[in-house]
CSV table of C-alpha atoms in Angstrom, one decimal:
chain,number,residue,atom,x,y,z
A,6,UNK,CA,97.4,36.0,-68.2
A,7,UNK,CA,97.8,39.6,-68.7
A,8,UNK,CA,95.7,42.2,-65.9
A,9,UNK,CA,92.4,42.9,-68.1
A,10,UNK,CA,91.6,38.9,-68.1
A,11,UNK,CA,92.4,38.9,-64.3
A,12,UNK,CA,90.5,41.8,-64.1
A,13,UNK,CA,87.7,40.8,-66.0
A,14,UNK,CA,87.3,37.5,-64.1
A,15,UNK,CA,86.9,39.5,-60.9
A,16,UNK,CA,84.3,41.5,-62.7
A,17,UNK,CA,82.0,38.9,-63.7
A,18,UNK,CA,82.0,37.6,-60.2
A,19,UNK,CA,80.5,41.1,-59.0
A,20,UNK,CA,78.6,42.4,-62.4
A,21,UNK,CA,76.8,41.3,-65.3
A,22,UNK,CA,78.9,40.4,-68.7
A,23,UNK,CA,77.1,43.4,-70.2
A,24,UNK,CA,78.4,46.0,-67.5
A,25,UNK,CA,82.1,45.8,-68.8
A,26,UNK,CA,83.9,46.5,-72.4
A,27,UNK,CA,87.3,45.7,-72.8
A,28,UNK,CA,89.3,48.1,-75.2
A,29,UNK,CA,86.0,50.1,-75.6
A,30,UNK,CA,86.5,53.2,-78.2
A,31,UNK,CA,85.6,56.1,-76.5
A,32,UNK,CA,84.1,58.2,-80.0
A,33,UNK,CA,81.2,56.0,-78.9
A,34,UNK,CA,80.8,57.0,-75.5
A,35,UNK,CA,81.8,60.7,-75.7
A,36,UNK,CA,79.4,63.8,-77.0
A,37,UNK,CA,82.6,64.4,-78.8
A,38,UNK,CA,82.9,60.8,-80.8
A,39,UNK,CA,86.3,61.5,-80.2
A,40,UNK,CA,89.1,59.3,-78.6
A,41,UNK,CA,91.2,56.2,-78.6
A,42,UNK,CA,90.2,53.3,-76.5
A,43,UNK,CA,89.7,52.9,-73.0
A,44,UNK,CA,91.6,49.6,-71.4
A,45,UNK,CA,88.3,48.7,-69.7
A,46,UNK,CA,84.7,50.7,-69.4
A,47,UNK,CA,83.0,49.6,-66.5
A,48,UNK,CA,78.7,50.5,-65.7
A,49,UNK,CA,78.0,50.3,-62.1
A,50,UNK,CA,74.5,50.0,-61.4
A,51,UNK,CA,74.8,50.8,-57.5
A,52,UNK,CA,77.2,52.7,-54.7
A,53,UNK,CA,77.9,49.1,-53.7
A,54,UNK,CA,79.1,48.3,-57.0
A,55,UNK,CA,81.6,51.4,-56.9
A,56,UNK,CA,82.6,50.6,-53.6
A,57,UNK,CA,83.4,47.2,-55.2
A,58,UNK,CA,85.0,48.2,-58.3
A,59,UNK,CA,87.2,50.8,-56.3
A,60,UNK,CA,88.8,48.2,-54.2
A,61,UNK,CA,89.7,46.2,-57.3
A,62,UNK,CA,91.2,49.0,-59.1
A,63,UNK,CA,93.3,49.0,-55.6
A,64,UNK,CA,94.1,45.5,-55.6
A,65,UNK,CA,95.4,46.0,-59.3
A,66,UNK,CA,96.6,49.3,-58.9
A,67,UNK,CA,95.1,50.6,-62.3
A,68,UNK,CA,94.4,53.8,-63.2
A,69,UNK,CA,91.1,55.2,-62.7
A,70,UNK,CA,88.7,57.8,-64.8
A,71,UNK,CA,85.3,58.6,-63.9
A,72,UNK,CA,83.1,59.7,-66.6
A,73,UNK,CA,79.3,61.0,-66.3
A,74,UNK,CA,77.9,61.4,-69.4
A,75,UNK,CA,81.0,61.7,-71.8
A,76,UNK,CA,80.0,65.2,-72.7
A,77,UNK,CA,82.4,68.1,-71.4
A,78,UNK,CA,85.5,66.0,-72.5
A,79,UNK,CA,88.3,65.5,-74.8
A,80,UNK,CA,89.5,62.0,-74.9
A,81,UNK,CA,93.0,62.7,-76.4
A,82,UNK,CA,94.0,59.6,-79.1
A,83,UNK,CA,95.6,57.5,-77.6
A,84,UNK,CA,92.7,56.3,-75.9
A,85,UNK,CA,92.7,55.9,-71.6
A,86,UNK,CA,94.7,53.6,-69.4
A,87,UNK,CA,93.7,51.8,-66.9
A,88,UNK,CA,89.4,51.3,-65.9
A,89,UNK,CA,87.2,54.4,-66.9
A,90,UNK,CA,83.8,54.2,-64.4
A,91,UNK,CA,81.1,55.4,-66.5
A,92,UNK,CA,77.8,56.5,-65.0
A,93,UNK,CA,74.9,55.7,-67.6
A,94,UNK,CA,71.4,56.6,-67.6
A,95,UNK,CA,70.4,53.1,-68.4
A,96,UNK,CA,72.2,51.1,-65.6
A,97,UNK,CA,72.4,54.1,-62.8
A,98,UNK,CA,69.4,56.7,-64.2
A,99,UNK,CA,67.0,56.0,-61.4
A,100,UNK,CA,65.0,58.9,-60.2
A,101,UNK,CA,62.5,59.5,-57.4
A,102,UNK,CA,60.6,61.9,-55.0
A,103,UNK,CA,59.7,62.7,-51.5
A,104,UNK,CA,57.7,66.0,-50.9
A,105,UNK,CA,59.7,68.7,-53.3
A,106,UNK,CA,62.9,66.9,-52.6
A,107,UNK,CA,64.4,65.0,-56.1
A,108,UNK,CA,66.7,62.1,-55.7
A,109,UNK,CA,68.6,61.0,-58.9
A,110,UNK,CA,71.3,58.6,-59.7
A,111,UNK,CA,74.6,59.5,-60.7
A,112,UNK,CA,73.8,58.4,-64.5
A,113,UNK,CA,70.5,60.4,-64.8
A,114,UNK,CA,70.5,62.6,-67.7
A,115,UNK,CA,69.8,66.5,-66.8
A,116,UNK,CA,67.3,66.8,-69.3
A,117,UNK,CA,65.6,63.8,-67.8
A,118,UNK,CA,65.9,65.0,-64.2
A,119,UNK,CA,64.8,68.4,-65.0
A,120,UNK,CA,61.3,67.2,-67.0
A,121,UNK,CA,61.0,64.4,-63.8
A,122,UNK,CA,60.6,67.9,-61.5
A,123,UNK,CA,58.4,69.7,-64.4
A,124,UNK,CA,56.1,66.8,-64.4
A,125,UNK,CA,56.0,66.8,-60.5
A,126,UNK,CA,55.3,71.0,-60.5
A,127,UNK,CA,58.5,71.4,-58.9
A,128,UNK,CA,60.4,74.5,-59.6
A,129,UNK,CA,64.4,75.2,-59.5
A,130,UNK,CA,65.3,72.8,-62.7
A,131,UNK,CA,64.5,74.6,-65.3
A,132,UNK,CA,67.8,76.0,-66.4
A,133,UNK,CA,69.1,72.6,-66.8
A,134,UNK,CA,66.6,71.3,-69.3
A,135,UNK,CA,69.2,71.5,-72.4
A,136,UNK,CA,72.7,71.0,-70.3
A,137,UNK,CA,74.0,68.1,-72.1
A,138,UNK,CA,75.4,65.9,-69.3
A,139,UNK,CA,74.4,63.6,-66.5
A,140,UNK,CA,73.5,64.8,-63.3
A,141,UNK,CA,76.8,63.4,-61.3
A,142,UNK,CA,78.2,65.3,-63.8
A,143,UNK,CA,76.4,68.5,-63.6
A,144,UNK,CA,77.8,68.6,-59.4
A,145,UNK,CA,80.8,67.8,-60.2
A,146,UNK,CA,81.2,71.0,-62.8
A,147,UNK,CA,78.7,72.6,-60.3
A,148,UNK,CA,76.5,73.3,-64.2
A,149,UNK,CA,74.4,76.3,-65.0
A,150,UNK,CA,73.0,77.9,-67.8
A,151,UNK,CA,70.3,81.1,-67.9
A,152,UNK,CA,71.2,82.6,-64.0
A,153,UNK,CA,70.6,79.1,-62.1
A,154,UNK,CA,72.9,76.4,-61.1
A,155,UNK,CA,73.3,73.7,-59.8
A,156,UNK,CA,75.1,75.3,-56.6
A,157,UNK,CA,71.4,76.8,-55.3
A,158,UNK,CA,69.5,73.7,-55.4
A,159,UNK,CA,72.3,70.5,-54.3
A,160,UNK,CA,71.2,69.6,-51.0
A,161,UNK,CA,73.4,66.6,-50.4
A,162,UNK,CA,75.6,63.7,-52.6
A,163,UNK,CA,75.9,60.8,-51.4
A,164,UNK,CA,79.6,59.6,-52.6
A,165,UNK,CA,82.0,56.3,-52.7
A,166,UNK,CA,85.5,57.2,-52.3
A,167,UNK,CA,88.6,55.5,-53.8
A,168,UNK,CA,89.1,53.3,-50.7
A,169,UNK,CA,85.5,51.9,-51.5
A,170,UNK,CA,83.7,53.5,-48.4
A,171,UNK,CA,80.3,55.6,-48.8
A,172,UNK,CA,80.3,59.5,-47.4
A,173,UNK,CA,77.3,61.6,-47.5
A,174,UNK,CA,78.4,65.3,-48.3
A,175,UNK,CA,75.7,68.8,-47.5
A,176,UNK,CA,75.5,70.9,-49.9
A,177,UNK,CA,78.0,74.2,-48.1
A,178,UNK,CA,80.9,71.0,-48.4
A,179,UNK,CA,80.8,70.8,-52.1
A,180,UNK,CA,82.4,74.3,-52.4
A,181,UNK,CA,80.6,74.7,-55.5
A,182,UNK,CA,81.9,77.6,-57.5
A,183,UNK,CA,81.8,78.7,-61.2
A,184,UNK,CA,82.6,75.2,-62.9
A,185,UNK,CA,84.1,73.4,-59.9
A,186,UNK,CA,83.5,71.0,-57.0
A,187,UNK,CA,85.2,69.2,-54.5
A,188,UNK,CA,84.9,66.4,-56.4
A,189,UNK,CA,87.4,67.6,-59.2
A,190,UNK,CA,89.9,67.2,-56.1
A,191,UNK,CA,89.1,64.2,-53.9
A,192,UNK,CA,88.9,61.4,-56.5
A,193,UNK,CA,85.0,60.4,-55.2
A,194,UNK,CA,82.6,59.3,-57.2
A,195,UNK,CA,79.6,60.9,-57.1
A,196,UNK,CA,76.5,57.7,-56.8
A,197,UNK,CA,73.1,60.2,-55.8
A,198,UNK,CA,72.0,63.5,-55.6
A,199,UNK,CA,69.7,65.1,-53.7
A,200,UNK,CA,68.0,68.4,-54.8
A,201,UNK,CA,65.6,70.8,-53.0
A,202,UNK,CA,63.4,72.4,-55.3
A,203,UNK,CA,60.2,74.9,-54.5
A,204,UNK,CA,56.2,73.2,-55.8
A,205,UNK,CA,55.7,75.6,-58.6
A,206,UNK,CA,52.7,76.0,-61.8
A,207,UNK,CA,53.4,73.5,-64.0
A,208,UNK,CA,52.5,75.5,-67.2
A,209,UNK,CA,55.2,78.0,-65.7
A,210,UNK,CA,57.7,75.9,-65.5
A,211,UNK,CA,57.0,73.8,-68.9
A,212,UNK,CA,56.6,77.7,-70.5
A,213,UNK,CA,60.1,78.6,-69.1
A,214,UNK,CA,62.1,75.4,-70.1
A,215,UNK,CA,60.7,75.5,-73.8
A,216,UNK,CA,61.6,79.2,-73.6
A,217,UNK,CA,65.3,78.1,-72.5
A,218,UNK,CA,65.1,75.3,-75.1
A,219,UNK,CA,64.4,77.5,-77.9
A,220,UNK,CA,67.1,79.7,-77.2
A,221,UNK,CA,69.4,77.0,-76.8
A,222,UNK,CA,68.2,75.3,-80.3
A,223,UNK,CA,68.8,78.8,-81.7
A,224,UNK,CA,72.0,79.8,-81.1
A,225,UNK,CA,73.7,76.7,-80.2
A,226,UNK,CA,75.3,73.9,-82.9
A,227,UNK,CA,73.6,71.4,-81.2
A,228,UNK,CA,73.3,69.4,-84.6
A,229,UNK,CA,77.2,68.4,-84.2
A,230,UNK,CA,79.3,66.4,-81.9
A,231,UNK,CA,80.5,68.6,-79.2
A,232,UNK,CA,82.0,68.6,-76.1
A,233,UNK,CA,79.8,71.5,-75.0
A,234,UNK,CA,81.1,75.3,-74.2
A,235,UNK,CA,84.7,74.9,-74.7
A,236,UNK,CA,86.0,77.8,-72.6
A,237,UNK,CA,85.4,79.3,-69.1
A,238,UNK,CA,83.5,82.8,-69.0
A,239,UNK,CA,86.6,85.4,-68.8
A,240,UNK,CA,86.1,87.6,-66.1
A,241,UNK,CA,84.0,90.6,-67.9
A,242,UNK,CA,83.5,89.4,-71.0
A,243,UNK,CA,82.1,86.1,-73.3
A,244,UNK,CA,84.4,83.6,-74.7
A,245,UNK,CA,82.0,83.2,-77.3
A,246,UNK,CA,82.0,86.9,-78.4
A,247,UNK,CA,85.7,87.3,-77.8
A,248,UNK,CA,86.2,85.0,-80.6
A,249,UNK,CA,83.7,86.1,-82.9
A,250,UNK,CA,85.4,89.3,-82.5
A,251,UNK,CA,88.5,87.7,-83.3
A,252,UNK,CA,86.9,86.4,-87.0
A,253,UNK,CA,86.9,83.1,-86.3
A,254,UNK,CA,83.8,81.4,-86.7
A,255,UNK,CA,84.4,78.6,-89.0
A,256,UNK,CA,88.1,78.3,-88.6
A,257,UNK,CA,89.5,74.5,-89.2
A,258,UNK,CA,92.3,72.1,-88.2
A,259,UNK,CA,91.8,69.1,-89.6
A,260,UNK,CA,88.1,67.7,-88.8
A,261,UNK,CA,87.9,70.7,-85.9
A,262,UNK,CA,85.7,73.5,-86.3
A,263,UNK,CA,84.9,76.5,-84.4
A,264,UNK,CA,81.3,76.6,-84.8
A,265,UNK,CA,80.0,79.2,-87.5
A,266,UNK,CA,76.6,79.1,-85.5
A,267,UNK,CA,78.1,79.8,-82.1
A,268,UNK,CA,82.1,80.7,-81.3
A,269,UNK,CA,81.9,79.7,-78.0
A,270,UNK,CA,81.6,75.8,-79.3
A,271,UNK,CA,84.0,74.1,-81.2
A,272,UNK,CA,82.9,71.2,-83.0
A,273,UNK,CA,83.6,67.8,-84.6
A,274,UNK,CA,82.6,68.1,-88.4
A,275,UNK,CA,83.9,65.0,-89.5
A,276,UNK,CA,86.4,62.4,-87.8
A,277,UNK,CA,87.9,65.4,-86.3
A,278,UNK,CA,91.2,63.7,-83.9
A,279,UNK,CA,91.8,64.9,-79.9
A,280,UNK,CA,94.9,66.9,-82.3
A,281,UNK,CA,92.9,68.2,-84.1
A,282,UNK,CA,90.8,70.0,-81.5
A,283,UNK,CA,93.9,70.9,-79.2
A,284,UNK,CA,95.7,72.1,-82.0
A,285,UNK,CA,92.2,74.5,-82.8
A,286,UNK,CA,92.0,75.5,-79.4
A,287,UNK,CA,95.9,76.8,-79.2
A,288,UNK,CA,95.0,78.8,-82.2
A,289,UNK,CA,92.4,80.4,-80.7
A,290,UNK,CA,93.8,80.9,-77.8
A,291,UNK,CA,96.7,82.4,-79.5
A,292,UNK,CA,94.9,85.2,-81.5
A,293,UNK,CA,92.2,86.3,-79.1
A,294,UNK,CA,95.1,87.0,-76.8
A,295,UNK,CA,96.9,88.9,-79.8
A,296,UNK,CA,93.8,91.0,-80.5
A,297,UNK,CA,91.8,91.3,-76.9
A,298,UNK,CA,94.7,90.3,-74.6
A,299,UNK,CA,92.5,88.3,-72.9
A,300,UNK,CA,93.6,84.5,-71.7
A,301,UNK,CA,91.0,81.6,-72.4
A,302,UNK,CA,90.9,78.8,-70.3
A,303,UNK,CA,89.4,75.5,-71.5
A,304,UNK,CA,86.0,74.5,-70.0
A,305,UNK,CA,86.7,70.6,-71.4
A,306,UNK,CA,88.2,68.1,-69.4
A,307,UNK,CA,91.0,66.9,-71.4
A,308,UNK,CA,91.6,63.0,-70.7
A,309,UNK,CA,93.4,60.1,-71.5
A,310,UNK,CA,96.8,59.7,-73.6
């Protein structure tokens, strides 16, 4: 019996049949709909069932991968080894209130969050309205868009570590900076969020998000699998404009694409390969350092084999 049918007996005992795929291809669970297959994908529905699933990794020392949302990553070909944790909306997307404090599962989509505060005329979201990504997710790249973040309103996480036990983390521990976390470090898995948000006009705040929504719709490709922004701000400048500047919009490898709507992105215009895009992202690399001698950084989490 080889590990995954071990493993997968030891899963059924502690989830449902539908909570697990063996050899799942990750173009179906990526904003990319790029990568080779994971070994096993596994959708917790609780901390307890992280804490369980943790200590089983453990027991058959497997490789582990936690994934919020799948956007914000580049699942190379070769697909990922080992179990990938993946927090979905639909078995971990609870969200609830108490006064103008928001609590939201790990799997919560952003969008979904932020219009569960709108509808409550709670103030402090708003930015987050088109951020493609989970809110475990959003923490653990400590998201923003349009002056917020999600650094000013993160109250606490409550978080499984890889020995299976729960921590609750404050806000000032996450050492939230410009696209980082704690998190990216200490190999927990984030299960709820807490937010503290400000009781605000509801027409405001539904005026505002459709403001940032139309902007978003504008200038972003939204109508193409991404990963999201692709590189880091430089300090002083936009990656975006940098390689506008440059001439690239619309330059290929393969199914790869630097987006002709917005630089910053680069895009998936037809069974584009984890190659593909690396190779893409070298080349632009390469001649915005030639001509502005200026270093990008990749925002995308680059995963897998």
């Amino acid at each position: 019996m080889n590990w995954q049918e071990s493993f997968g007996k030891e899963l059924e005992k502690n989830l449902s049949r539908e909570q697990f795929i063996f050899n799942a291809p990750m173009t179906e669970h990526t904003t990319f709909k790029i990568g080779g297959a994971a070994d096993v994908l596994i959708f917790p529905s609780s901390a307890q069932e992280v804490a369980t699933i943790f200590k089983l990794i453990e027991e058959f020392k497997i490789p582990c991968t936690i994934l919020g949302n799948g956007s914000n990553v580049l699942v190379l070909d070769n697909g990922i080894r080992g179990a990938v944790i993946k927090f979905s909306d639909k078995f971990f997307g609870n969200i609830r209130k108490d006064g103008t404090k928001i609590f939201a599962c790990a799997g919560a989509k952003l969008k979904d969050v932020s219009n569960f505060a709108a509808e409550n005329n709670l103030s402090g979201l708003e930015f987050a309205v088109g951020i493609p990504g989970s809110i475990g997710g959003a923490v653990f790249m400590n998201a923003g868009a349009y002056n917020g973040e999600m650094k000013n309103i993160v109250a606490q996480v409550k978080a499984v570590s890889p020995a299976g036990e729960l921590k609750i983390f404050s806000g000032e521990d996450l050492n939230l900076g410009y696209r980082q976390s704690i998190f990216q470090s200490n190999g927990y898995a984030i299960c709820e969020v807490e937010l503290n948000l400000n009781l605000g006009n509801f027409d405001e705040i539904k005026n505002t998000m459709a403001d940032f929504t139309q902007k978003r719709e504008s200038k972003q490709p939204l109508e193409l699998p991404s990963a999201g922004s692709t590189f880091k701000r430089p300090k002083g400048y936009f990656a975006g404009t940098l390689i506008d500047k440059t001439g690239l919009k619309g330059l290929r490898v393969g199914g790869a694409m630097v987006s002709e709507k917005h630089a910053g992105f680069v895009v998936n215009v037809g069974n584009a390969t984890a190659a593909d895009v690396l190779n893409l992202i070298e080349e632009v690399k390469r001649r915005v350092r030639e001509v502005h001698g200026v270093t990008l950084t990749p925002e995308v989490r680059i995963i897998g084999e």
